[in-house]
């Protein structure tokens, strides 16, 4: 009974948090979600020559194609961020950013690095949730009209987004024998399973947000490393990718798990 009371108290706290933040939580979620694209687009501007030379040397594609690659990344990412934040053509912006993720996965050989591939897929999961949110907004003119058939693609987008988001946490699991690592792995695994299957989703997602935020600030503190050191850029990249996944989780908290979830089945 004690555990049940504790769970109910935690859910009450989460509900109270949602009531207080419901008007600006989706905006914060979108800002966090696009942060990695915003940072990478700005990086393309400030590291134009380095990025172009890297692509030209890696793929032997010539100066012109390498320049086109950097330009496409810069315009595609910054343009997509502006559209998403201004709530204009959000679906097209999401598809464009999906394309950027796919392009970078191939261009930077992320396909062969499991950790970075899983993080890119988690980023895609966040975009999928954003796409589902924009789809529901697009149908708001039919509010009050039952449309189970029309809402099903949105529900499966939310399911896919949740499942892809948890890949981020699989890259954070540490297979050490010390007690703290084992405890962290057990709690983390339990939470990501809850989010994936959509059970106690908002509470589990909110707990993961707090956990991931703490890990991000502690381990990816790029501001403590001098800008001229390679580790600065590496930590900065990691920090903003993690912030984007936090944005995806905040969308889950704000909008709920969707129709394909245990929480929804319990309501029925």
Coordinates of C-alpha atoms in Angstrom, one line a residue:
X1 CA 0.0 0.0 0.0
X2 CA 2.9 2.3 0.7
X3 CA 4.3 2.0 -2.8
X4 CA 0.8 2.7 -4.3
X5 CA 0.5 5.8 -2.1
X6 CA 3.9 7.0 -3.2
X7 CA 3.0 6.4 -6.9
X8 CA -0.3 8.3 -6.5
X9 CA 1.5 11.2 -4.7
X10 CA 4.1 11.3 -7.6
X11 CA 1.3 11.4 -10.2
X12 CA -0.5 14.2 -8.3
X13 CA 2.8 16.2 -8.3
X14 CA 3.2 15.6 -12.1
X15 CA -0.4 16.6 -12.7
X16 CA 0.0 19.8 -10.7
X17 CA 3.2 20.6 -12.7
X18 CA 1.3 20.1 -15.9
X19 CA -1.6 22.3 -14.8
X20 CA 0.9 25.1 -14.0
X21 CA 2.9 24.8 -17.2
X22 CA 0.3 23.7 -19.8
X23 CA 0.4 27.0 -21.6
X24 CA 4.1 27.2 -22.2
X25 CA 5.4 23.6 -21.9
X26 CA 4.7 22.8 -25.6
X27 CA 6.6 26.0 -26.6
X28 CA 9.6 25.0 -24.4
X29 CA 9.4 21.4 -25.8
X30 CA 9.6 22.7 -29.4
X31 CA 12.5 25.1 -28.5
X32 CA 14.5 22.2 -26.9
X33 CA 13.7 19.9 -29.8
X34 CA 15.1 22.1 -32.5
X35 CA 18.1 23.2 -30.4
X36 CA 20.5 20.7 -32.0
X37 CA 19.5 21.8 -35.5
X38 CA 19.8 25.4 -34.6
X39 CA 23.3 24.9 -33.1
X40 CA 24.4 22.8 -36.0
X41 CA 23.2 25.3 -38.6
X42 CA 25.1 28.1 -36.8
X43 CA 28.1 25.8 -36.6
X44 CA 27.9 25.4 -40.4
X45 CA 28.2 29.2 -40.8
X46 CA 31.1 29.6 -38.4
X47 CA 33.0 26.5 -39.5
X48 CA 32.1 26.8 -43.2
X49 CA 35.6 26.1 -44.5
X50 CA 36.4 23.2 -42.1
X51 CA 33.1 21.5 -42.8
X52 CA 33.5 21.9 -46.6
X53 CA 37.1 20.6 -46.5
X54 CA 36.1 17.6 -44.4
X55 CA 33.3 16.6 -46.8
X56 CA 35.5 17.2 -49.8
X57 CA 38.4 15.1 -48.3
X58 CA 36.2 12.3 -47.0
X59 CA 34.0 11.8 -50.1
X60 CA 36.4 13.2 -52.9
X61 CA 33.3 14.9 -54.2
X62 CA 35.0 18.2 -55.3
X63 CA 34.8 21.8 -54.0
X64 CA 31.3 22.6 -55.6
X65 CA 29.4 19.5 -54.1
X66 CA 31.1 20.0 -50.7
X67 CA 30.0 23.6 -50.7
X68 CA 26.4 22.6 -51.7
X69 CA 26.4 20.1 -48.8
X70 CA 27.3 22.7 -46.2
X71 CA 24.9 25.3 -47.7
X72 CA 22.0 22.8 -47.7
X73 CA 22.7 21.9 -44.1
X74 CA 22.9 25.6 -43.1
X75 CA 19.7 26.7 -44.9
X76 CA 17.8 23.5 -44.2
X77 CA 18.4 23.5 -40.5
X78 CA 18.0 27.2 -39.8
X79 CA 15.0 27.5 -42.1
X80 CA 13.4 24.4 -40.5
X81 CA 13.9 25.9 -37.0
X82 CA 12.4 29.2 -38.0
X83 CA 9.3 27.5 -39.5
X84 CA 8.8 25.2 -36.5
X85 CA 9.1 28.1 -33.9
X86 CA 6.8 30.3 -35.9
X87 CA 4.3 27.4 -36.4
X88 CA 4.3 27.8 -40.2
X89 CA 4.5 24.8 -42.6
X90 CA 5.6 22.6 -39.6
X91 CA 5.1 19.4 -41.4
X92 CA 7.3 20.4 -44.3
X93 CA 9.9 21.7 -41.9
X94 CA 9.9 18.3 -40.1
X95 CA 10.3 16.4 -43.4
X96 CA 13.2 18.7 -44.3
X97 CA 14.9 18.0 -40.9
X98 CA 14.3 14.3 -41.4
X99 CA 16.2 14.6 -44.6
X100 CA 19.0 16.5 -42.9
X101 CA 19.3 13.7 -40.3
X102 CA 19.5 11.1 -43.1
X103 CA 22.0 13.1 -45.1
X104 CA 24.3 13.6 -42.1
X105 CA 24.0 10.0 -41.0
X106 CA 25.5 9.0 -44.4
X107 CA 27.9 12.0 -44.9
X108 CA 29.5 11.7 -41.5
X109 CA 29.5 7.8 -41.5
X110 CA 27.2 7.8 -38.4
X111 CA 25.6 4.7 -39.9
X112 CA 28.5 2.6 -38.7
X113 CA 28.7 4.1 -35.2
X114 CA 25.9 2.4 -33.1
X115 CA 25.9 5.1 -30.3
X116 CA 25.6 8.0 -32.7
X117 CA 23.1 6.2 -34.9
X118 CA 20.8 5.5 -31.9
X119 CA 21.0 9.2 -30.9
X120 CA 20.1 10.2 -34.5
X121 CA 17.2 7.8 -34.4
X122 CA 16.1 9.3 -31.1
X123 CA 16.2 12.7 -32.6
X124 CA 14.0 11.4 -35.4
X125 CA 11.6 10.2 -32.8
X126 CA 11.3 13.7 -31.4
X127 CA 10.5 15.1 -34.9
X128 CA 7.9 12.3 -35.3
X129 CA 6.2 13.6 -32.1
X130 CA 6.3 17.1 -33.4
X131 CA 4.8 15.9 -36.7
X132 CA 2.0 14.2 -34.8
X133 CA 1.4 17.4 -32.8
X134 CA 1.2 19.5 -36.0
X135 CA -1.1 17.0 -37.6
X136 CA -3.6 17.3 -34.7
X137 CA -3.4 21.1 -35.0
X138 CA -4.1 20.9 -38.7
X139 CA -7.3 18.9 -37.9
X140 CA -8.5 21.3 -35.1
X141 CA -11.0 22.9 -37.5
X142 CA -13.0 19.7 -37.2
X143 CA -13.0 19.8 -33.4
X144 CA -15.9 17.9 -32.0
X145 CA -16.4 15.7 -35.0
X146 CA -15.6 12.0 -34.3
X147 CA -12.8 10.8 -36.7
X148 CA -11.2 7.6 -35.4
X149 CA -9.9 6.7 -38.9
X150 CA -8.2 10.0 -39.4
X151 CA -6.5 10.1 -36.0
X152 CA -4.8 6.6 -36.3
X153 CA -1.7 7.8 -38.3
X154 CA -1.1 10.4 -35.5
X155 CA -1.4 7.7 -32.9
X156 CA 1.1 5.5 -34.6
X157 CA 3.4 8.5 -35.1
X158 CA 3.3 9.1 -31.3
X159 CA 4.0 5.4 -30.7
X160 CA 7.0 5.4 -33.1
X161 CA 8.2 8.7 -31.6
X162 CA 8.1 7.3 -28.1
X163 CA 9.9 4.1 -29.0
X164 CA 12.7 5.9 -30.9
X165 CA 13.2 8.4 -28.1
X166 CA 14.1 5.7 -25.6
X167 CA 17.1 4.7 -27.8
X168 CA 18.8 7.8 -26.4
X169 CA 18.7 6.3 -22.9
X170 CA 20.1 3.0 -24.2
X171 CA 23.3 4.9 -25.1
X172 CA 23.5 6.1 -21.5
X173 CA 23.5 2.7 -19.8
X174 CA 26.9 1.9 -18.2
X175 CA 27.8 -1.8 -17.8
X176 CA 29.9 -1.5 -14.7
X177 CA 29.8 -3.6 -11.6
X178 CA 29.5 -0.8 -9.0
X179 CA 26.2 -0.4 -7.1
X180 CA 25.4 3.1 -8.5
X181 CA 25.7 2.0 -12.1
X182 CA 23.5 -1.1 -11.6
X183 CA 20.9 1.0 -9.8
X184 CA 20.9 3.7 -12.5
X185 CA 20.6 1.0 -15.2
X186 CA 17.7 -0.7 -13.5
X187 CA 15.7 2.5 -12.8
X188 CA 16.5 3.9 -16.3
X189 CA 15.5 0.7 -18.0
X190 CA 12.2 0.6 -16.1
X191 CA 11.4 4.2 -17.0
X192 CA 12.2 3.8 -20.7
X193 CA 10.0 0.6 -20.9
X194 CA 7.1 2.6 -19.3
X195 CA 7.5 5.4 -21.9
X196 CA 7.8 2.9 -24.8
X197 CA 4.6 1.0 -23.8
X198 CA 2.8 4.1 -22.7
X199 CA 2.1 3.2 -19.1
X200 CA 2.2 6.0 -16.5
X201 CA 3.7 7.8 -19.4
X202 CA 3.6 11.4 -18.3
X203 CA 5.2 10.6 -14.9
X204 CA 7.8 8.4 -16.4
X205 CA 8.7 10.9 -19.2
X206 CA 8.9 13.7 -16.6
X207 CA 11.2 11.7 -14.5
X208 CA 13.4 10.9 -17.5
X209 CA 13.5 14.7 -18.3
X210 CA 14.9 15.5 -14.8
X211 CA 17.4 12.6 -15.0
X212 CA 18.6 13.4 -18.5
X213 CA 18.8 17.1 -17.7
X214 CA 21.1 16.3 -14.7
X215 CA 23.3 14.0 -16.8
X216 CA 23.5 16.5 -19.6
X217 CA 24.6 19.5 -17.4
X218 CA 27.1 17.3 -15.5
X219 CA 28.7 15.3 -18.3
X220 CA 28.3 17.6 -21.3
X221 CA 29.4 20.9 -19.7
X222 CA 31.1 22.2 -22.9
X223 CA 31.3 25.7 -21.4
X224 CA 34.0 24.5 -18.9
X225 CA 36.3 23.4 -21.8
X226 CA 38.3 26.1 -23.8
X227 CA 36.8 26.7 -27.3
X228 CA 40.0 25.8 -29.1
X229 CA 40.1 22.2 -27.7
X230 CA 38.3 19.5 -29.9
X231 CA 36.5 18.2 -26.7
X232 CA 34.6 21.5 -26.6
X233 CA 32.9 20.8 -29.9
X234 CA 32.3 17.2 -29.1
X235 CA 30.6 18.0 -25.7
X236 CA 28.6 20.9 -27.3
X237 CA 27.3 18.5 -30.0
X238 CA 26.4 16.0 -27.3
X239 CA 24.7 18.6 -25.1
X240 CA 22.4 19.9 -27.8
X241 CA 21.5 16.5 -29.1
X242 CA 20.5 15.5 -25.6
X243 CA 18.5 18.8 -25.2
X244 CA 16.6 17.9 -28.3
X245 CA 15.6 14.5 -26.9
X246 CA 14.6 16.3 -23.7
X247 CA 12.3 18.4 -26.0
X248 CA 10.8 15.2 -27.4
X249 CA 10.1 13.9 -23.9
X250 CA 8.5 17.2 -22.9
X251 CA 6.2 16.8 -25.9
X252 CA 5.2 13.4 -24.5
X253 CA 4.6 15.0 -21.1
X254 CA 2.5 17.9 -22.6
X255 CA 0.5 15.9 -25.2
X256 CA 0.3 12.4 -23.6
X257 CA 1.2 9.1 -25.1
X258 CA -1.5 8.9 -27.8
X259 CA -4.0 6.3 -28.6
X260 CA -1.6 3.3 -28.9
X261 CA -0.7 3.0 -25.3
X262 CA -1.6 1.2 -22.1
X263 CA -2.7 4.5 -20.5
X264 CA -5.3 5.0 -23.2
X265 CA -6.5 1.4 -23.0
X266 CA -7.0 1.8 -19.3
X267 CA -9.3 4.8 -19.9
X268 CA -11.3 2.7 -22.3

